[in-house]
PDB file of C-alpha atoms in Angstrom:
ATOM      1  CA  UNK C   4     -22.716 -21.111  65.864  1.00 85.00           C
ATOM      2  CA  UNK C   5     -19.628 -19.243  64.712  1.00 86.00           C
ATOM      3  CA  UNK C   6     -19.052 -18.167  61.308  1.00 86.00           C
ATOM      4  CA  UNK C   7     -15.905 -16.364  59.721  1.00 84.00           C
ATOM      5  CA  UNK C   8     -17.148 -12.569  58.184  1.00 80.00           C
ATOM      6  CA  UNK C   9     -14.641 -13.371  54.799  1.00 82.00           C
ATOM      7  CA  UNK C  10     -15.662 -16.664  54.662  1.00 85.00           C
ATOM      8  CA  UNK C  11     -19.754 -15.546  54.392  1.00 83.00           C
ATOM      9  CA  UNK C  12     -19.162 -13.364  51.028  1.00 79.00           C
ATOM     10  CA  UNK C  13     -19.872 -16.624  49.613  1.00 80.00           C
ATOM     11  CA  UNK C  14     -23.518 -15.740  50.468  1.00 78.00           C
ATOM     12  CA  UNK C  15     -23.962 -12.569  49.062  1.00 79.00           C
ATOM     13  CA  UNK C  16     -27.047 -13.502  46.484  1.00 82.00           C
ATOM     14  CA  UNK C  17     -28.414 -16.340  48.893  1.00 88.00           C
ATOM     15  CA  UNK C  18     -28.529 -16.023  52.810  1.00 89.00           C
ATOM     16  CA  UNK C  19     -26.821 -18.930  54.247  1.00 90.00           C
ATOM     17  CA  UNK C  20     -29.626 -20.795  56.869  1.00 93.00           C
ATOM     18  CA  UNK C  21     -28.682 -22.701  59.581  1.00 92.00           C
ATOM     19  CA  UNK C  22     -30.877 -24.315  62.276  1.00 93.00           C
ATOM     20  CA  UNK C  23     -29.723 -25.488  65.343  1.00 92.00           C
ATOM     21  CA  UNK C  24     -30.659 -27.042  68.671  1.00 94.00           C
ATOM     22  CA  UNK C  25     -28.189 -25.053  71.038  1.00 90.00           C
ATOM     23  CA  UNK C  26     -27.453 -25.530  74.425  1.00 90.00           C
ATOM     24  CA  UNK C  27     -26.298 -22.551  75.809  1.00 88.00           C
ATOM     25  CA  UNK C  28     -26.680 -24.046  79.747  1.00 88.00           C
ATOM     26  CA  UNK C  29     -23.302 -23.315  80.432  1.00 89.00           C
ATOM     27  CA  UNK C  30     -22.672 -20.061  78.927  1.00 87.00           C
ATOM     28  CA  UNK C  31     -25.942 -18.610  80.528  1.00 87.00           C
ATOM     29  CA  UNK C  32     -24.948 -19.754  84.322  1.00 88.00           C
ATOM     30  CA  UNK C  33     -21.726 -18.815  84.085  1.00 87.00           C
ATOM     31  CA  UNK C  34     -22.459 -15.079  83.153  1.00 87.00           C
ATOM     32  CA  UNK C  35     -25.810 -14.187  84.356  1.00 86.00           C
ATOM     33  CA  UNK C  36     -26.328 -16.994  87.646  1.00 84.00           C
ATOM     34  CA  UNK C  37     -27.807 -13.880  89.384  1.00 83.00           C
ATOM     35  CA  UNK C  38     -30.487 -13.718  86.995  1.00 84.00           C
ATOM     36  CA  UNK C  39     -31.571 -17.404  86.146  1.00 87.00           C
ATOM     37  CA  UNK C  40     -32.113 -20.726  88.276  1.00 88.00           C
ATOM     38  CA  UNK C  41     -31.822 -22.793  84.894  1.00 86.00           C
ATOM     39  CA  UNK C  42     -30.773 -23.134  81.003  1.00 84.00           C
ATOM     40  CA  UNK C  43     -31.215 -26.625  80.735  1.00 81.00           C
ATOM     41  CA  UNK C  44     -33.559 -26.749  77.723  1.00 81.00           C
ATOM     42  CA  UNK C  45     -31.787 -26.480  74.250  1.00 88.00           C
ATOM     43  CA  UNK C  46     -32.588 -23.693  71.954  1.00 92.00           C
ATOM     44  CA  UNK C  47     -34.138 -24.059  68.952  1.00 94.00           C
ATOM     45  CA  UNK C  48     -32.484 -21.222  66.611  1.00 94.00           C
ATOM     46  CA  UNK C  49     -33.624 -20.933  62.850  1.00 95.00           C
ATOM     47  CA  UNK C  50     -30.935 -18.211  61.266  1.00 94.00           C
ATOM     48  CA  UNK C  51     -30.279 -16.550  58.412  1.00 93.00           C
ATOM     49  CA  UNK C  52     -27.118 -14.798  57.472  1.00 91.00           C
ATOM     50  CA  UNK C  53     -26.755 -12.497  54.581  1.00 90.00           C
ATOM     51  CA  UNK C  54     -23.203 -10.668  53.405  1.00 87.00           C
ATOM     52  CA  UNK C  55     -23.584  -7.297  52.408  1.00 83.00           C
ATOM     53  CA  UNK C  56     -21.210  -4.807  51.533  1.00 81.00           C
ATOM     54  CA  UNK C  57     -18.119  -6.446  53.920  1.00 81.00           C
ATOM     55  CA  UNK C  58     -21.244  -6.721  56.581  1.00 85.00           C
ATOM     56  CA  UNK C  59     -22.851  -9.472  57.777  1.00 87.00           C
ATOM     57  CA  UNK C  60     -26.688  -9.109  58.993  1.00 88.00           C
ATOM     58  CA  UNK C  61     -28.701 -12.053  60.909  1.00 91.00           C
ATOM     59  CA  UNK C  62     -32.217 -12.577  60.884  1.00 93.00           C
ATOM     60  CA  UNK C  63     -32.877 -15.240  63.798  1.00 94.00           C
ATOM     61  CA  UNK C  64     -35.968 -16.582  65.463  1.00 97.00           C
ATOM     62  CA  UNK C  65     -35.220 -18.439  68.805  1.00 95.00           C
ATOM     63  CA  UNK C  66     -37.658 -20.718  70.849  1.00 95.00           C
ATOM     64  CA  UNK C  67     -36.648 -22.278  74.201  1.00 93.00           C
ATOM     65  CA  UNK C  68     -37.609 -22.499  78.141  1.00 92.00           C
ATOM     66  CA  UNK C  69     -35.531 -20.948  81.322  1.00 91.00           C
ATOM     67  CA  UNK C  70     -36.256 -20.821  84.806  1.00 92.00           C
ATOM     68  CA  UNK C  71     -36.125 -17.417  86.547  1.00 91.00           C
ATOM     69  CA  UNK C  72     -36.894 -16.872  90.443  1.00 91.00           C
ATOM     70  CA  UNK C  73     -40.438 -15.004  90.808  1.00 88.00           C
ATOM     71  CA  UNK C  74     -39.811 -11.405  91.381  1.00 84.00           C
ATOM     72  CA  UNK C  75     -42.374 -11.564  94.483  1.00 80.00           C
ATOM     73  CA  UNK C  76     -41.078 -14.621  96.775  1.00 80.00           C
ATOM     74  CA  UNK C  77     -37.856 -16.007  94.479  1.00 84.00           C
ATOM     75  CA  UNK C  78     -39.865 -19.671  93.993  1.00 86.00           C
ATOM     76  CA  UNK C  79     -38.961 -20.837  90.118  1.00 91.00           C
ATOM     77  CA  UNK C  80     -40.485 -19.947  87.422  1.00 91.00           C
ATOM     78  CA  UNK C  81     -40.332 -21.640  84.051  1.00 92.00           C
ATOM     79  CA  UNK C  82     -40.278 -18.801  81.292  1.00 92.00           C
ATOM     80  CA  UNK C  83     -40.859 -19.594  77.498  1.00 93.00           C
ATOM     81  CA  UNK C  84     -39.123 -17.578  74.914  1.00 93.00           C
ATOM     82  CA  UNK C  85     -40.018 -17.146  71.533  1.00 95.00           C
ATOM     83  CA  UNK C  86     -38.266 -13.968  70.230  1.00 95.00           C
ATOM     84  CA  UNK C  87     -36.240 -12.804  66.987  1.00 96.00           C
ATOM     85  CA  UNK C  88     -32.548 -11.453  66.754  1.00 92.00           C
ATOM     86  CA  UNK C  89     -31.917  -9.007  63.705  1.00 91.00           C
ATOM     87  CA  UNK C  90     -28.173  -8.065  64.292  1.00 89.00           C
ATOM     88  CA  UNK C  91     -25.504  -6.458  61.975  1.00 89.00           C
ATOM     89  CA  UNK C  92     -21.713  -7.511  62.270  1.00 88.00           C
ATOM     90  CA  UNK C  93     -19.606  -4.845  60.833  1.00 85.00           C
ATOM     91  CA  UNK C  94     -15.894  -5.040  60.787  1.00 83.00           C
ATOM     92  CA  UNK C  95     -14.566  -1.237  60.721  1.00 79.00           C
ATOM     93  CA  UNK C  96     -15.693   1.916  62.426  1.00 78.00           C
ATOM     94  CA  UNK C  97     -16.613   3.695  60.160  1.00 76.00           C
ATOM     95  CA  UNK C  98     -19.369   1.218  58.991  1.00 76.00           C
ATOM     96  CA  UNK C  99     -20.379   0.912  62.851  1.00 78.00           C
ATOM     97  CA  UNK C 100     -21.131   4.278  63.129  1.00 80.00           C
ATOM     98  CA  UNK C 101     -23.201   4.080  59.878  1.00 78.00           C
ATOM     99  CA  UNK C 102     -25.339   1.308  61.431  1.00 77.00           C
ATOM    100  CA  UNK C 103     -25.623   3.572  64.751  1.00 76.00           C
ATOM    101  CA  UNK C 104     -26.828   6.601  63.059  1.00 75.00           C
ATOM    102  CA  UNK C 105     -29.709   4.408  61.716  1.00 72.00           C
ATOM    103  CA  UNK C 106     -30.255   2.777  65.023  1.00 70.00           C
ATOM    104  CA  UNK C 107     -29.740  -0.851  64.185  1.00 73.00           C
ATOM    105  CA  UNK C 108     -28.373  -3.262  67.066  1.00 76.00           C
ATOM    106  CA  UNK C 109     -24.622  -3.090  64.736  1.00 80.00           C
ATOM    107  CA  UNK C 110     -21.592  -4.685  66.638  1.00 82.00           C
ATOM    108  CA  UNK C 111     -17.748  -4.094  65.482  1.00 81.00           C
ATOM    109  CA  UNK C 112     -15.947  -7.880  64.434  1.00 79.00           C
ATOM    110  CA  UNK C 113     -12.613  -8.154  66.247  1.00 78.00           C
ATOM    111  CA  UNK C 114      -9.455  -8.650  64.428  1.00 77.00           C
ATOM    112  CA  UNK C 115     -10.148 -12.265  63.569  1.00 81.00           C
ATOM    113  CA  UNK C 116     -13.167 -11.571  62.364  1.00 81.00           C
ATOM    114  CA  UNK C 117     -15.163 -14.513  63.666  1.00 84.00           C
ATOM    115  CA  UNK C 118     -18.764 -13.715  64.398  1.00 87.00           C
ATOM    116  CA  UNK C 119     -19.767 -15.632  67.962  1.00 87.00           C
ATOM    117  CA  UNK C 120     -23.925 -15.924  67.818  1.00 89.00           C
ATOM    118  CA  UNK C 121     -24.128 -18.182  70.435  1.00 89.00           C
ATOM    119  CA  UNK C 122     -22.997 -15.190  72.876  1.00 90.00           C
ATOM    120  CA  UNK C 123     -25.736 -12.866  71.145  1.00 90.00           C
ATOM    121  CA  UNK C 124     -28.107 -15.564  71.723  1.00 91.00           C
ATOM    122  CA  UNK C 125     -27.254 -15.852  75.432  1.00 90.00           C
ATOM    123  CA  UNK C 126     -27.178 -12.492  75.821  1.00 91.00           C
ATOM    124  CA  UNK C 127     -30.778 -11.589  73.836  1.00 91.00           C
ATOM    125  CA  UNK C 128     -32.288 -14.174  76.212  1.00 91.00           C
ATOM    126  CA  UNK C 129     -31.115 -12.375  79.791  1.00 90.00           C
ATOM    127  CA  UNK C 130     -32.773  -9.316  77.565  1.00 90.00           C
ATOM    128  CA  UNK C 131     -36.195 -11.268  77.041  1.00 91.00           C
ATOM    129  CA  UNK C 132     -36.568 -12.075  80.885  1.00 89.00           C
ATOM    130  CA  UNK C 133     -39.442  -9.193  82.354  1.00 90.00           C
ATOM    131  CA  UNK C 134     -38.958  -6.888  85.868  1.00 88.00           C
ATOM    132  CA  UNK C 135     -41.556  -8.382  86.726  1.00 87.00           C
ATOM    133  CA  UNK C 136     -42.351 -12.294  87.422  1.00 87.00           C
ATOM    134  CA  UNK C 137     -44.857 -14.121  88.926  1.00 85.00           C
ATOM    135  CA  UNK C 138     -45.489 -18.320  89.620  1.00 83.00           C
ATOM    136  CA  UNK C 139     -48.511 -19.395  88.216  1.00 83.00           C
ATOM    137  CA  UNK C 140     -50.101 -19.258  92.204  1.00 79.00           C
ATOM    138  CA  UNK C 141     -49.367 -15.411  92.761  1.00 78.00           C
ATOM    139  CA  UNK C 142     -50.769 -14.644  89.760  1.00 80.00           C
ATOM    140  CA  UNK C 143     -53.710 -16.660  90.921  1.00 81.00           C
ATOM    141  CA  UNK C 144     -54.184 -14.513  94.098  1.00 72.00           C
ATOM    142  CA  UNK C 145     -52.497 -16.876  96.418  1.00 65.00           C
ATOM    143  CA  UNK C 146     -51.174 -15.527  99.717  1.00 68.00           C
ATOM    144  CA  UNK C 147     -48.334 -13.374  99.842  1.00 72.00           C
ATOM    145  CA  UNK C 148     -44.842 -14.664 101.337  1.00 71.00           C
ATOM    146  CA  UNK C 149     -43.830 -13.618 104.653  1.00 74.00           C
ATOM    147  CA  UNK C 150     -41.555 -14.096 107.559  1.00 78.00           C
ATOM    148  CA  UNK C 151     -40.366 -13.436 111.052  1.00 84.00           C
ATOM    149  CA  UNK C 152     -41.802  -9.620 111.187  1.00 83.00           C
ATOM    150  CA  UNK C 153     -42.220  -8.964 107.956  1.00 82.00           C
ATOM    151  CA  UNK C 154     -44.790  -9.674 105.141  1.00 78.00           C
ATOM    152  CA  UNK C 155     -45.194  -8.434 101.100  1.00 77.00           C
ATOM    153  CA  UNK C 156     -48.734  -6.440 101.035  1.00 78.00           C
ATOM    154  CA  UNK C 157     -50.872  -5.452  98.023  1.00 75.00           C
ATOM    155  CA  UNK C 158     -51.105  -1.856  97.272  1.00 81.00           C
ATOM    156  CA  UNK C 159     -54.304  -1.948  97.784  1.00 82.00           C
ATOM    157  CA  UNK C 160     -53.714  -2.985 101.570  1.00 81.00           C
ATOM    158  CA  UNK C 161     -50.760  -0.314 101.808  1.00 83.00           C
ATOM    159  CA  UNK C 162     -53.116   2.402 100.586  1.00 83.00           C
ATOM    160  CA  UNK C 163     -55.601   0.973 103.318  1.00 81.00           C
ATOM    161  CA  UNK C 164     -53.079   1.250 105.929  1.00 78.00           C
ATOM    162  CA  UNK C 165     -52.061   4.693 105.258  1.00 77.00           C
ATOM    163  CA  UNK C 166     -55.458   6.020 105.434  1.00 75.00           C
ATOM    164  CA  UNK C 167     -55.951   3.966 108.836  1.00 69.00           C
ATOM    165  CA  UNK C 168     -52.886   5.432 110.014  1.00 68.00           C
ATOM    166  CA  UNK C 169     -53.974   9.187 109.048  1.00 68.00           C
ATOM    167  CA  UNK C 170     -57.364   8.883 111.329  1.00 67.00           C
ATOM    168  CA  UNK C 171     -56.443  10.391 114.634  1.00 66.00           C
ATOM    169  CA  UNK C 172     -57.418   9.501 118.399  1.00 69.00           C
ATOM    170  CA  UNK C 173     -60.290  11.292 119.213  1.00 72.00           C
ATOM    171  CA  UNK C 174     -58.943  12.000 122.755  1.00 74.00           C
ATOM    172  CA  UNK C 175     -55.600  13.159 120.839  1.00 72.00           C
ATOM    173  CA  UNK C 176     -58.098  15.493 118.878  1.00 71.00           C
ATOM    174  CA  UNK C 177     -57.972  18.723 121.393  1.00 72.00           C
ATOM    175  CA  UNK C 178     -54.091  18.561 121.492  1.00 74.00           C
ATOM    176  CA  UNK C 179     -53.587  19.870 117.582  1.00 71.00           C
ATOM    177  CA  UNK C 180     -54.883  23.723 118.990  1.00 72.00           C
ATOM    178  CA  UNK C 181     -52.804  23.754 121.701  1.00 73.00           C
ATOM    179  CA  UNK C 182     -50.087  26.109 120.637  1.00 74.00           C
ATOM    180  CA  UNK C 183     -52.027  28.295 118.218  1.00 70.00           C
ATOM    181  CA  UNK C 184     -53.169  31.089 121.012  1.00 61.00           C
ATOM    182  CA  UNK C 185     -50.322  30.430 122.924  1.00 54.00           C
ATOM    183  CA  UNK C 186     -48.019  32.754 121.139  1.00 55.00           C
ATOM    184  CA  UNK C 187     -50.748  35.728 122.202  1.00 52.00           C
TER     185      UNK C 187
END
């Protein structure tokens, strides 16, 4: 979806609408790989855009599935989104700062003027993904990954270990007052 800012005044006592099966696939690879195994499913986007004052604001609600490697052992992970957009495309300074002061997401139209949503939508779905993800087994309980001489423990099992660790040999015991009386 791209629209031209001059071209939207023509919307300025009705929003336009638009709704849209988008595949944004390529887009999302190409920039944020690092981040997500797969974009294959098409978003659905149902938009409106309203003119205002030389502004443009969009009210979107976006539905659609990505896969994301589990935080815990990297196995996929399909993720539904279902999240709005409310964005404000301004194209001088002075009405960005305006925007800022009120702290609305506002973003400054380049010379051409041409508004690029399918961008914003890419990058408001990298911003949906959580720090934390787990496949539908570790969040059942299922046995943490390991390796060759290393293994991911619960906290609860670190916090056991450093209390087993603390507990001192009891032949080891006599040697902590060794030096007190020494310095006598």
């Amino acid at each position: 979806m791209k629209w031209v800012l001059r071209e939207l005044s023509d919307y300025k006592n009705k929003p336009l609408y638009v709704s849209e099966k988008m595949d944004l696939s390529q887009d999302i690879m190409e920039r944020y790989s690092k981040y997500v195994i797969s974009a294959n499913d098409k978003f659905s986007v149902d938009a409106y855009v309203f003119y205002d004052n030389g502004n443009a604001i969009v009210n979107a609600h976006v539905r659609g599935n990505i896969v994301v490697p589990s935080s815990r052992s990297l196995t996929p992970v399909e993720l539904p989104l279902n999240f709005k957009i409310d964005e404000v495309y301004v194209d001088t300074r002075a009405q960005l700062r305006k925007y800022e002061e009120e702290d609305e997401a506002a973003f400054l139209l380049d010379d051409d003027g041409v508004i690029d949503f399918d961008k914003s939508v890419a990058d408001n779905v990298i911003l949906q993904i959580p720090m934390h993800i787990l496949s539908p087994d570790e969040k059942n309980g299922s046995e943490m990954p390991k390796g060759n001489d290393w293994e991911v423990i619960s906290e609860e099992e670190y916090d056991n270990q450093k209390t087993d660790n603390k507990k001192v040999d009891p032949r080891l015991a006599k040697l902590k007052n060794l030096f007190n009386d020494s310095d006598n």
